[in-house]
Structures are given as structure tokens and as C-alpha cells.
PDB file of C-alpha atoms in Angstrom:
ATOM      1  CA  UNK A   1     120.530  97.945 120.223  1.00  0.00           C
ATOM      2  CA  UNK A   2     119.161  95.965 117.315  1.00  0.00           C
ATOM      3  CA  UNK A   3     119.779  98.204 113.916  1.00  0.00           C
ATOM      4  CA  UNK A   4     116.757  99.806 112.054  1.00  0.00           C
ATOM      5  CA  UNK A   5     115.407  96.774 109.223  1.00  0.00           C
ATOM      6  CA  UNK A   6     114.896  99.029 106.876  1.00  0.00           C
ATOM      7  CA  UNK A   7     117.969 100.753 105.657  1.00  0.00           C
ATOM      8  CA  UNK A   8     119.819 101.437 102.427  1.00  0.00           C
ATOM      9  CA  UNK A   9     122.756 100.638 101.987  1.00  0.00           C
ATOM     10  CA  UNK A  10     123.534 101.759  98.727  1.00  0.00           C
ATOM     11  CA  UNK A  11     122.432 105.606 100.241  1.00  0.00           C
ATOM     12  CA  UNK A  12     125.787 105.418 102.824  1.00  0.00           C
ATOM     13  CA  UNK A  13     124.223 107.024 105.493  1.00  0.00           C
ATOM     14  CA  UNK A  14     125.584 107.424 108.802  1.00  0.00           C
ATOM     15  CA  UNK A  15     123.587 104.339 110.596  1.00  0.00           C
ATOM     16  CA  UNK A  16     124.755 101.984 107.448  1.00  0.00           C
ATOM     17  CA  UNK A  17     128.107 103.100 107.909  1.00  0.00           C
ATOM     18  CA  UNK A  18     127.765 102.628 111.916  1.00  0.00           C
ATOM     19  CA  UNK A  19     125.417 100.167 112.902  1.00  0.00           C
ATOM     20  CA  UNK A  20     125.961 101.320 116.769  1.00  0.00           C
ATOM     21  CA  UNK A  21     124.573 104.381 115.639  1.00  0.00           C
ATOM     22  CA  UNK A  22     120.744 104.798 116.060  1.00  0.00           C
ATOM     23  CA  UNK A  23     119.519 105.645 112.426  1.00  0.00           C
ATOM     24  CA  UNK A  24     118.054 109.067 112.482  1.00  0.00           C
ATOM     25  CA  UNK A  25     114.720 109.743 110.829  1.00  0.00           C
ATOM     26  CA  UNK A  26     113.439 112.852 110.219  1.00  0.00           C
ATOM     27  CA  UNK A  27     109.767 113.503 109.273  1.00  0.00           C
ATOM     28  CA  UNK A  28     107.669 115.358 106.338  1.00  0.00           C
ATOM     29  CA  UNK A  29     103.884 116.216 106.100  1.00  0.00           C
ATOM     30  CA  UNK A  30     103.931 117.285 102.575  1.00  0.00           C
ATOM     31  CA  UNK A  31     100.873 117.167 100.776  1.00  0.00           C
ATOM     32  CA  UNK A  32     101.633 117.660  97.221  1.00  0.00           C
ATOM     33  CA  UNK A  33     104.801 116.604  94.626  1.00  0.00           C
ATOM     34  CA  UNK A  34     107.035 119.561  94.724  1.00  0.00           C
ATOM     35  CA  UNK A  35     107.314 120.372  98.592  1.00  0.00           C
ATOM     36  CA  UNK A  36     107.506 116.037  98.896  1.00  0.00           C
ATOM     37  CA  UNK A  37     110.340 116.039  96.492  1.00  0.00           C
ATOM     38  CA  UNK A  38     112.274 118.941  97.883  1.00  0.00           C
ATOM     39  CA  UNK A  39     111.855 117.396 101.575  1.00  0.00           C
ATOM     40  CA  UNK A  40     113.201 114.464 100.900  1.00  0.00           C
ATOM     41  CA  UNK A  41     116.092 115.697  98.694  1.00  0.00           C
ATOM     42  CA  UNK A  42     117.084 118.173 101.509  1.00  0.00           C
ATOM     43  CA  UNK A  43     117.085 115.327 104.043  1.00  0.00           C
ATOM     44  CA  UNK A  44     119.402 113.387 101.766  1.00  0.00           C
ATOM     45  CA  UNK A  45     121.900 116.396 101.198  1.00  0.00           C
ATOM     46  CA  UNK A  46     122.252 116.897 104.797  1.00  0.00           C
ATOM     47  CA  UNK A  47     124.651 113.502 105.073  1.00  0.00           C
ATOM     48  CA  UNK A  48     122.849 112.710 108.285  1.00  0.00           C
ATOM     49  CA  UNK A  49     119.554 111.255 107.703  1.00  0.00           C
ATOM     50  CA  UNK A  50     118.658 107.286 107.397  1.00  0.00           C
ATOM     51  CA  UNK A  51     115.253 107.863 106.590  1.00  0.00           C
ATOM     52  CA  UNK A  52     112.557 109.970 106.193  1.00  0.00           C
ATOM     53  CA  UNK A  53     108.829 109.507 107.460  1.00  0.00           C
ATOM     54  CA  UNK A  54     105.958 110.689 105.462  1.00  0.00           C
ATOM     55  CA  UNK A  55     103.083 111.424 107.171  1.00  0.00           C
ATOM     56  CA  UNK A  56     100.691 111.197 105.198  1.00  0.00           C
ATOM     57  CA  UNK A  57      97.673 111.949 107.542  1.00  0.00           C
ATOM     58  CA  UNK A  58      98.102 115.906 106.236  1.00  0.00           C
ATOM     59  CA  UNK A  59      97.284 114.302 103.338  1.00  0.00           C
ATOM     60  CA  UNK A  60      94.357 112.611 103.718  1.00  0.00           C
ATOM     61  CA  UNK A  61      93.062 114.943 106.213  1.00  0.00           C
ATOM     62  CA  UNK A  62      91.192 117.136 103.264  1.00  0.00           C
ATOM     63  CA  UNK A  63      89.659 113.985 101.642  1.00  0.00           C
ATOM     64  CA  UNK A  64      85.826 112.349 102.573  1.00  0.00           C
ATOM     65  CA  UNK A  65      86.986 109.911  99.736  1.00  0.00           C
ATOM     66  CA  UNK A  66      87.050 106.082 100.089  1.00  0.00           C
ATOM     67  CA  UNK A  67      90.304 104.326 101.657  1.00  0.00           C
ATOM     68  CA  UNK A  68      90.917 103.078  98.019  1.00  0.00           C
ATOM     69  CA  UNK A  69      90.937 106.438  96.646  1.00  0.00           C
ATOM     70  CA  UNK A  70      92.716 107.864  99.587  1.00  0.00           C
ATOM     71  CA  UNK A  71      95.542 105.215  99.083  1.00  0.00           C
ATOM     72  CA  UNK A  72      95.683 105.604  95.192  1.00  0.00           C
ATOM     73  CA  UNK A  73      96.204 109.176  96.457  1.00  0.00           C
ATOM     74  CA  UNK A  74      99.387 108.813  98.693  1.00  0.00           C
ATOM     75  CA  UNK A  75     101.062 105.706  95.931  1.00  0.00           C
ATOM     76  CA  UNK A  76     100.929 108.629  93.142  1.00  0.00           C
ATOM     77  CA  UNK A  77     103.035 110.640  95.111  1.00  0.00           C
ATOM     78  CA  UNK A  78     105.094 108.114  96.259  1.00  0.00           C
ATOM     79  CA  UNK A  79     107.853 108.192  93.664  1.00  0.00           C
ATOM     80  CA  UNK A  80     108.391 111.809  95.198  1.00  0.00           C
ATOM     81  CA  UNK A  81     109.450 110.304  98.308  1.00  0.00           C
ATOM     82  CA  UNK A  82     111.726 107.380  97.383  1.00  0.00           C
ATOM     83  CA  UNK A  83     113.451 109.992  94.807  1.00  0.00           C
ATOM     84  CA  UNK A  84     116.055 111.107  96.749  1.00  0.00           C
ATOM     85  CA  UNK A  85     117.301 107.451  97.649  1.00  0.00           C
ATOM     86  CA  UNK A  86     116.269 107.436 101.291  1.00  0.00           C
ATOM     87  CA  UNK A  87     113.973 104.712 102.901  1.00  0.00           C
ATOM     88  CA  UNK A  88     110.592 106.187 103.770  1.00  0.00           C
ATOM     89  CA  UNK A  89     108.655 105.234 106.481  1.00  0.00           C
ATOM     90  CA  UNK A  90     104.759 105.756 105.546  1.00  0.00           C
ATOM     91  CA  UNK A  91     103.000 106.714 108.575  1.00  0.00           C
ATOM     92  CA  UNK A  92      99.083 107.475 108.736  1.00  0.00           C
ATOM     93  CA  UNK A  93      98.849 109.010 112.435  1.00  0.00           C
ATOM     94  CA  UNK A  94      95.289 108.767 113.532  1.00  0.00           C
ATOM     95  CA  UNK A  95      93.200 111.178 115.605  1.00  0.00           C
ATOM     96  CA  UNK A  96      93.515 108.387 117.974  1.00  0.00           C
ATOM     97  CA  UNK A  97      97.222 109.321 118.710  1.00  0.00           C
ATOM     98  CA  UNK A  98      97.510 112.337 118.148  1.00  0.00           C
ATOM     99  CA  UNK A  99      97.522 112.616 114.264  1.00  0.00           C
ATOM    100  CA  UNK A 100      95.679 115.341 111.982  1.00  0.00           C
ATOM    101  CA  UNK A 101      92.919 112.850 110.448  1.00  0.00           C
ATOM    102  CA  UNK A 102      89.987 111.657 112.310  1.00  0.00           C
ATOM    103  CA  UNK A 103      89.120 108.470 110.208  1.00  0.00           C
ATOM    104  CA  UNK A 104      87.185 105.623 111.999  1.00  0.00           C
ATOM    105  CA  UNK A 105      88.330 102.102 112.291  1.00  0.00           C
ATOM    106  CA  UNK A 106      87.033 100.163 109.497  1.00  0.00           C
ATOM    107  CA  UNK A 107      88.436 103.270 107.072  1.00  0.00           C
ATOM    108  CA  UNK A 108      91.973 103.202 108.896  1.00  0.00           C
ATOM    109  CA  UNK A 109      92.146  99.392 107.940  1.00  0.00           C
ATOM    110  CA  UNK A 110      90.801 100.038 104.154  1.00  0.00           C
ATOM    111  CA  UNK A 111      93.440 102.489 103.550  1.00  0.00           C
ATOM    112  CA  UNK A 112      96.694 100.444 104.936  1.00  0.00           C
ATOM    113  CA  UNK A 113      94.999  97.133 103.140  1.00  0.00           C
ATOM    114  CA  UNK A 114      95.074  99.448  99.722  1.00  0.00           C
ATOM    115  CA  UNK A 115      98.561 101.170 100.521  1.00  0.00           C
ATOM    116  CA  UNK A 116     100.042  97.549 101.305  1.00  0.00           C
ATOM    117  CA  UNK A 117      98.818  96.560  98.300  1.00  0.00           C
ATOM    118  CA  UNK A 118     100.470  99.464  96.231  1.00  0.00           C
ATOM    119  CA  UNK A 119     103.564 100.244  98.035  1.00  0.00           C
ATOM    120  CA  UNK A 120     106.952  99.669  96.051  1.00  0.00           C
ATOM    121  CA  UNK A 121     109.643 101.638  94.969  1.00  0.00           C
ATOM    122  CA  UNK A 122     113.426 101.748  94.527  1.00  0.00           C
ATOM    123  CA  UNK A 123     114.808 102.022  98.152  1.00  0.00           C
ATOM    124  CA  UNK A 124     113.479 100.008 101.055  1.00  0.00           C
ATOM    125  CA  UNK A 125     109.162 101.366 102.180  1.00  0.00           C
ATOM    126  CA  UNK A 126     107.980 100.217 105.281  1.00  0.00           C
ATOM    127  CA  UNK A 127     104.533 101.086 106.646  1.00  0.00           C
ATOM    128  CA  UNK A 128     103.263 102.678 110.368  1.00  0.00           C
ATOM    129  CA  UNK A 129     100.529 100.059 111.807  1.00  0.00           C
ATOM    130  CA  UNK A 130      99.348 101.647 114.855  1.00  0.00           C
ATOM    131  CA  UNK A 131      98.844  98.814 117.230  1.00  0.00           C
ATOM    132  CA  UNK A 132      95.622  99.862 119.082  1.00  0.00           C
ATOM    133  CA  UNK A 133      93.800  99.619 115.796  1.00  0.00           C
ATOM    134  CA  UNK A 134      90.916  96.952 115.588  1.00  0.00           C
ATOM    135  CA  UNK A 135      92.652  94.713 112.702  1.00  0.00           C
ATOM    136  CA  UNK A 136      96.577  95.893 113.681  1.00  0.00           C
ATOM    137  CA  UNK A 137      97.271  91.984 113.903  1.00  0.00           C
ATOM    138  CA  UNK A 138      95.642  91.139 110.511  1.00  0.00           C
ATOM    139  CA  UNK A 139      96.995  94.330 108.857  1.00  0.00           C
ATOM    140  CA  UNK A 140     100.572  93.614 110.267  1.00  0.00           C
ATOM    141  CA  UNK A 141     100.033  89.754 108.856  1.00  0.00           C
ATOM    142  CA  UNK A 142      99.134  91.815 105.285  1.00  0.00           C
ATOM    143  CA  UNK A 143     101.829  93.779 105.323  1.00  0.00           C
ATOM    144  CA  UNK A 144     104.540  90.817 106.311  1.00  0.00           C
ATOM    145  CA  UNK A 145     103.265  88.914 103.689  1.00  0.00           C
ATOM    146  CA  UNK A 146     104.200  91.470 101.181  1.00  0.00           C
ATOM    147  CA  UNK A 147     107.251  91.784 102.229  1.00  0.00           C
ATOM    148  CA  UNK A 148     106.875  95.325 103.520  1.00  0.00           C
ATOM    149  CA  UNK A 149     108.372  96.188 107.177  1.00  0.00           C
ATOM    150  CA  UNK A 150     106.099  97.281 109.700  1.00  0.00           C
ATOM    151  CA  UNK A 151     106.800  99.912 112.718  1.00  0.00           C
ATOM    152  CA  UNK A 152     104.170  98.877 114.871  1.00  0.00           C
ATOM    153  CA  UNK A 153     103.056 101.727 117.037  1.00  0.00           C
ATOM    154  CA  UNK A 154     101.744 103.179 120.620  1.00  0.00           C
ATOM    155  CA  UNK A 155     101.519 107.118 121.588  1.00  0.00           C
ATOM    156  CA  UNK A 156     100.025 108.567 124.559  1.00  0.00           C
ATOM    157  CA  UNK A 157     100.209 112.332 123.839  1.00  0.00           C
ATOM    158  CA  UNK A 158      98.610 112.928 127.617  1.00  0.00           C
ATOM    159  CA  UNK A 159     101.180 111.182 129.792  1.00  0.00           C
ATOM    160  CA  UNK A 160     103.533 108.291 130.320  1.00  0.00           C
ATOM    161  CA  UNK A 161     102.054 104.541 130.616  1.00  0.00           C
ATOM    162  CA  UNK A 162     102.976 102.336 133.401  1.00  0.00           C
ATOM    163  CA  UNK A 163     106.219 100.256 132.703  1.00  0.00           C
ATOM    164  CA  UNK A 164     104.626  97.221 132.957  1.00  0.00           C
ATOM    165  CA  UNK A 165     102.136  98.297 130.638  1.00  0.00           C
ATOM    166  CA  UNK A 166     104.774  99.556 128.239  1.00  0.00           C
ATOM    167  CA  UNK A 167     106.099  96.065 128.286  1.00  0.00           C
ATOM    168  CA  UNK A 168     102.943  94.447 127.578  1.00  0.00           C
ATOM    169  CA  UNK A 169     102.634  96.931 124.529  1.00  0.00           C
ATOM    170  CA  UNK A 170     105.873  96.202 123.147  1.00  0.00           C
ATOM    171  CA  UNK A 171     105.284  92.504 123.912  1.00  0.00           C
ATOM    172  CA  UNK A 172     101.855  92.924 121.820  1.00  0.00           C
ATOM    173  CA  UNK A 173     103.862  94.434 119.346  1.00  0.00           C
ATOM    174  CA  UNK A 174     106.097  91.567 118.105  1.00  0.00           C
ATOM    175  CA  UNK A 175     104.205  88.741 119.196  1.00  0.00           C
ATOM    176  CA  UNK A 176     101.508  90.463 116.446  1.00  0.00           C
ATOM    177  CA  UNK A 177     104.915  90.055 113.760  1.00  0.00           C
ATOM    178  CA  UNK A 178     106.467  93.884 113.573  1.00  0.00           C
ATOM    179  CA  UNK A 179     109.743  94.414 112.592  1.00  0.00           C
ATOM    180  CA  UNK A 180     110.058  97.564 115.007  1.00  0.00           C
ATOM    181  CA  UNK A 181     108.371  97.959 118.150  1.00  0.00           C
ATOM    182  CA  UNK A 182     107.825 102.115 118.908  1.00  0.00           C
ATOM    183  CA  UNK A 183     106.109 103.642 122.025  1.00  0.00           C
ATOM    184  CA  UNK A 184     106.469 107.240 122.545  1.00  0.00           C
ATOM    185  CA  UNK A 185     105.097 109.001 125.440  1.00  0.00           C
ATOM    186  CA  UNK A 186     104.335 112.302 127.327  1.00  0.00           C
ATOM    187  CA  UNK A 187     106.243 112.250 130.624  1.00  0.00           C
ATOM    188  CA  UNK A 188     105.537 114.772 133.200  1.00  0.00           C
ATOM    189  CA  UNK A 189     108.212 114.209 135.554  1.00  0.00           C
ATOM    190  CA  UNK A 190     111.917 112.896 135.252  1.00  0.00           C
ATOM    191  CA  UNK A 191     110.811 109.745 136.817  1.00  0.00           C
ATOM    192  CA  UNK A 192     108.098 109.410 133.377  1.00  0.00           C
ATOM    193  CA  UNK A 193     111.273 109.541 131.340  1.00  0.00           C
ATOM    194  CA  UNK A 194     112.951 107.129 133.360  1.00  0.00           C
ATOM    195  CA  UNK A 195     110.294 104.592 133.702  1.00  0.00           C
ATOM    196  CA  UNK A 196     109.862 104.689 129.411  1.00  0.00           C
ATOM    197  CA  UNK A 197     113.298 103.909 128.998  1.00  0.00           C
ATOM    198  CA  UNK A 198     113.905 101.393 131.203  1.00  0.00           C
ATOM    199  CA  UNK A 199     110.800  99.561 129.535  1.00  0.00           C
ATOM    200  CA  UNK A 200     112.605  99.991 126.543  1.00  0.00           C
ATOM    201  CA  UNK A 201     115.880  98.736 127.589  1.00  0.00           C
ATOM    202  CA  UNK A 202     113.750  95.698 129.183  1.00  0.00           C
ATOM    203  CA  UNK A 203     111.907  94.825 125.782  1.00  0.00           C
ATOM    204  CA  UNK A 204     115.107  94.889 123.843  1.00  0.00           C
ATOM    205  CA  UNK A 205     116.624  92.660 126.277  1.00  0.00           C
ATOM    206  CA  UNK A 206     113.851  90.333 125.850  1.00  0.00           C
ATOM    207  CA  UNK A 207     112.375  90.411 122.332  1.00  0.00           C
ATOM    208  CA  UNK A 208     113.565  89.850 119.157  1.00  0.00           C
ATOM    209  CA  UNK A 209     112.928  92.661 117.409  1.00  0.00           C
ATOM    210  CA  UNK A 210     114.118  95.972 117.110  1.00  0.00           C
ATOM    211  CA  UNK A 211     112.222  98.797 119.459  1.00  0.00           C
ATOM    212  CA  UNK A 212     112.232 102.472 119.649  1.00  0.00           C
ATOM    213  CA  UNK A 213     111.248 104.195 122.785  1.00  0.00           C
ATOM    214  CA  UNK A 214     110.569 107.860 122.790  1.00  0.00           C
ATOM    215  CA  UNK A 215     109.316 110.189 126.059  1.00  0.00           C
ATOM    216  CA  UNK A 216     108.139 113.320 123.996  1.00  0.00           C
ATOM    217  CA  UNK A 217     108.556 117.097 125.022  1.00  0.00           C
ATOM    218  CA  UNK A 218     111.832 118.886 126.400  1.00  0.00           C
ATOM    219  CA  UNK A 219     111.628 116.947 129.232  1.00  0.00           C
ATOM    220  CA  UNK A 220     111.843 114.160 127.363  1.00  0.00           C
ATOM    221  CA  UNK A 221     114.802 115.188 125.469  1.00  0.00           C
ATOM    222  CA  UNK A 222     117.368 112.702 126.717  1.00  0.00           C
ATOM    223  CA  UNK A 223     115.011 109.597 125.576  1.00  0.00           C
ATOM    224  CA  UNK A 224     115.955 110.819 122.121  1.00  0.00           C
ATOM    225  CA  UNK A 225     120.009 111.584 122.412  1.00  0.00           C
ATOM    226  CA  UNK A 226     120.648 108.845 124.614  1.00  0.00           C
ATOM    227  CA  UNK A 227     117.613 106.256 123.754  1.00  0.00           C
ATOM    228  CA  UNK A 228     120.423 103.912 121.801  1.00  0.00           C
ATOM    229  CA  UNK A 229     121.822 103.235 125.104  1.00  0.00           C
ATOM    230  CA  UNK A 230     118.814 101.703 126.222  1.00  0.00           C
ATOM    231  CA  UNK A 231     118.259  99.753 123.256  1.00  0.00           C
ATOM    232  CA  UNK A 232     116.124 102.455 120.646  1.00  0.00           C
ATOM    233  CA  UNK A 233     117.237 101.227 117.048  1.00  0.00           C
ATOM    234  CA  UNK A 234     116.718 105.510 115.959  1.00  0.00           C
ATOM    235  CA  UNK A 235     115.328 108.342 117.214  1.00  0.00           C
ATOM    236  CA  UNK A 236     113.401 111.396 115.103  1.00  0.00           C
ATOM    237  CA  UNK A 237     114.933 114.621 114.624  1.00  0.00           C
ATOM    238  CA  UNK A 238     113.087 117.544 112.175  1.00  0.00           C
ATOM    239  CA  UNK A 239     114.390 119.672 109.482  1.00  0.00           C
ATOM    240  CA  UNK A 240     111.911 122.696 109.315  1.00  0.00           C
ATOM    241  CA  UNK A 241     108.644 121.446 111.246  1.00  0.00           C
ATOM    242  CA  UNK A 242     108.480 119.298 113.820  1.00  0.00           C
ATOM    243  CA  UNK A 243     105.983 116.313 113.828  1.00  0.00           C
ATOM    244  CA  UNK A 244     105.868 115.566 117.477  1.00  0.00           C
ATOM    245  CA  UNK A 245     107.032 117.749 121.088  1.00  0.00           C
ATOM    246  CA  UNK A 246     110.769 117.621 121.420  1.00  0.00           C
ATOM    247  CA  UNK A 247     112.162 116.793 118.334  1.00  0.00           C
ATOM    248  CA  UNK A 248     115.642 118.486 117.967  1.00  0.00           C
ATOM    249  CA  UNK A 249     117.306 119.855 114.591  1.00  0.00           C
ATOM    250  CA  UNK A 250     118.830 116.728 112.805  1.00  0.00           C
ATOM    251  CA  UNK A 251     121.803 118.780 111.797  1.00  0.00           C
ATOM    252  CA  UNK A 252     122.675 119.266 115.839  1.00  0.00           C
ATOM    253  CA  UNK A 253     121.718 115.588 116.998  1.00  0.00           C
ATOM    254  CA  UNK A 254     123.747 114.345 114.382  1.00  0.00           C
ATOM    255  CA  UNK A 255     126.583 116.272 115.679  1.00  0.00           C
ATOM    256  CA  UNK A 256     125.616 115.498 119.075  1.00  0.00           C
ATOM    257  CA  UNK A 257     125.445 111.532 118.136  1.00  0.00           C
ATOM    258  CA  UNK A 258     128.859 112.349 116.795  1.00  0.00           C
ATOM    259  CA  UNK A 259     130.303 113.567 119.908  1.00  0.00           C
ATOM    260  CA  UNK A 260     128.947 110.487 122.303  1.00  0.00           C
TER     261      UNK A 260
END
């Protein structure tokens, strides 16, 4: 397991202290300053968070606006986030895969070109590029250039993809320059959940960047207690509401993490 890229140090969580620990991220969908702030504060008092993930697809979900305005949008209540002294993780989750805003193509790219642009703060930001986007590569490119890390991403929210597919994502992934390489998937048997993280343990093996392999759902539960063994650098957990099937209370797979 390569460690997350994108820690703190300076916060001491448990995945600076430990780097065989998978860092634990937990996400937050707030839309406005006050229930931003006290997400990401609570996160931080719980001792067991690395990072938090904004989603910020709530967000933009009640805006027709241009990307530039939908951006300028998310970077004013950025300083909400980074408060607390956690890294965040700014994810805009598409309809595409599974996310709460239907935005086409050429308005996905003109948000993450303004938010790239904008993106700073006190504690390490790194930015969600969804690889199956049109202009992933160039926006990746963008983002490396800045100096911002980039979780380049894959979810199939209807089943599990083949492994060799898998591999050919997470190959896609850091040949296009991404610091992390995630895939997270709906299995519908044991054998789904096996075949996504022995992908993952292959791609770690073989690439040089971190990856993060998640099979979604209950069934999918082990992928996210045990996914370190098999070479995920984290795994999400949720405080309050989840963001995706499966995710367990951070408070009890920190313990849990603990324990093993």
C-alpha cells in the first residue's frame, strides 16, 4: 500500500502517524457555510479522520449558471472546508456516476478548469477528475501543473467491471498523470468483490501510484475494512449521511482499523 499524497502532517491524524494505516476519509455534501464548517470541524474532533471530501455536486445541483460562476461558487466556500485543518478532497460527482448534478461534458470541464484555477488554501486540496470525462487527460495535465493532486476516478453504480477491464481503467488512470487511482463498484456476488480487489492488489503491484479500490454495498463491506491489504491507500467511512452504499460509521472503522 502506497500512502494517500495528500495528507497533513501538521493535523496528526491517524494515517500520518501510521503510514500502514489506510487514511480514512469521510465525506460532506454541504451546501452552504455553517453546515460546511461544522462538518468539517466534527470530522477533525473525532481524532480519526485524514480527510474530508466535499462533494460539491449538492451544490451545484440548484444552479443553471455558467461553470465560471458555478466554480466562483464552491472557492467562496472553500475556506469553510480547509478551516478545521483537514485536507479536502473536492469531488464534483456527475450524473454519469452516480452523482446529484446532471451537467454535460463541455460544462463538467469548464467548472474543474475554473476550480483548478482557484483552488488554494492552508492544508493540502486535491481535486476528483472523473476519468470517463471527454478532456479527463487535459484536465488532469491542468490540474498537475498547478500543483494540485488529482484522484482520478471510475464508478459503476450497476455492477462490478471485468478485472481486466478494471486494470485497464486503473492503467488509464496513471498513464493520464493522477496521483490516486479509485474504482469503486457494485458487486452482486462475493466473487464481484473478489474480482475488484484482486484488480486492485494487481494495479498496485504494477503502477506507481497510489490506488483505492472500493466494491460498494454491504456486500461489499470487506473491500473497505480490509482494502489496505490489497493495496487501497484509504477507504471512506460517513459521519451522519452516507455518500455512497456501504459506507460504515468512521468512529467504528477506526476502531475496527485499530483492532487489525
Amino acid at each position: 500500500m502506497l500512502p494517500l499524497p495528500f495528507l497533513n502532517p501538521a493535523a496528526g491524524t491517524p494515517a500520518v502517524r501510521n503510514p500502514l494505516r489506510p487514511s480514512l476519509i469521510v465525506p460532506t455534501q454541504a451546501v452552504d457555510a455553517d453546515d460546511l464548517s461544522s462538518h468539517c470541524a466534527e470530522a477533525a474532533r473525532t481524532g480519526v479522520v485524514d480527510v474530508v471530501e466535499w462533494r460539491i455536486d449538492p451544490l451545484l445541483a440548484g444552479s443553471d449558471a455558467d461553470g465560471a460562476t458555478r466554480a466562483e461558487a464552491v472557492l467562496a466556500l472553500l475556506p469553510h472546508a480547509v478551516a478545521a485543518g483537514l485536507p479536502v478532497l473536492v469531488t464534483l460527482r456527475t450524473g454519469f456516476e452516480g452523482g446529484l448534478v446532471d451537467i454535460a461534458e463541455d460544462e463538467y470541464a469548464e467548472v474543474v478548469r475554473h476550480l483548478i484555477a482557484g483552488l488554494s488554501g492552508t492544508v493540502p486540496i486535491a481535486l476528483d477528475i472523473e476519468i470517463d470525462r471527454a478532456e479527463s487527460h487535459a484536465l488532469i495535465a491542468a490540474a498537475r501543473e498547478a500543483g494540485i493532486p488529482v484522484v482520478a476516478s471510475h464508478h459503476n453504480f450497476e455492477s462490478t467491471d471485468s478485472e481486466e477491464d478494471l486494470l485497464a481503467t486503473f492503467r488509464r488512470m496513471a498513464e493520464a498523470g493522477a496521483d490516486v487511482a479509485k474504482a469503486a463498484m457494485m458487486p452482486r456476488s462475493p466473487v464481484d468483490v473478489a474480482r475488484l480487489l484482486a484488480a486492485t492488489a494487481e494495479a498496485q503491484e504494477e503502477l506507481g501510484c497510489p490506488v483505492l479500490g472500493i466494491s460498494m454495498g454491504q456486500l461489499g463491506r470487506a473491500s473497505r475494512i480490509m482494502g489496505a491489504d490489497f493495496g487501497s491507500c484509504a477507504t471512506f467511512a460517513q459521519i451522519g449521511e452516507a455518500s455512497a452504499p456501504g459506507q460504515i460509521d468512521a468512529a467504528h472503522l477506526a476502531e475496527i482499523l485499530d483492532r487489525i
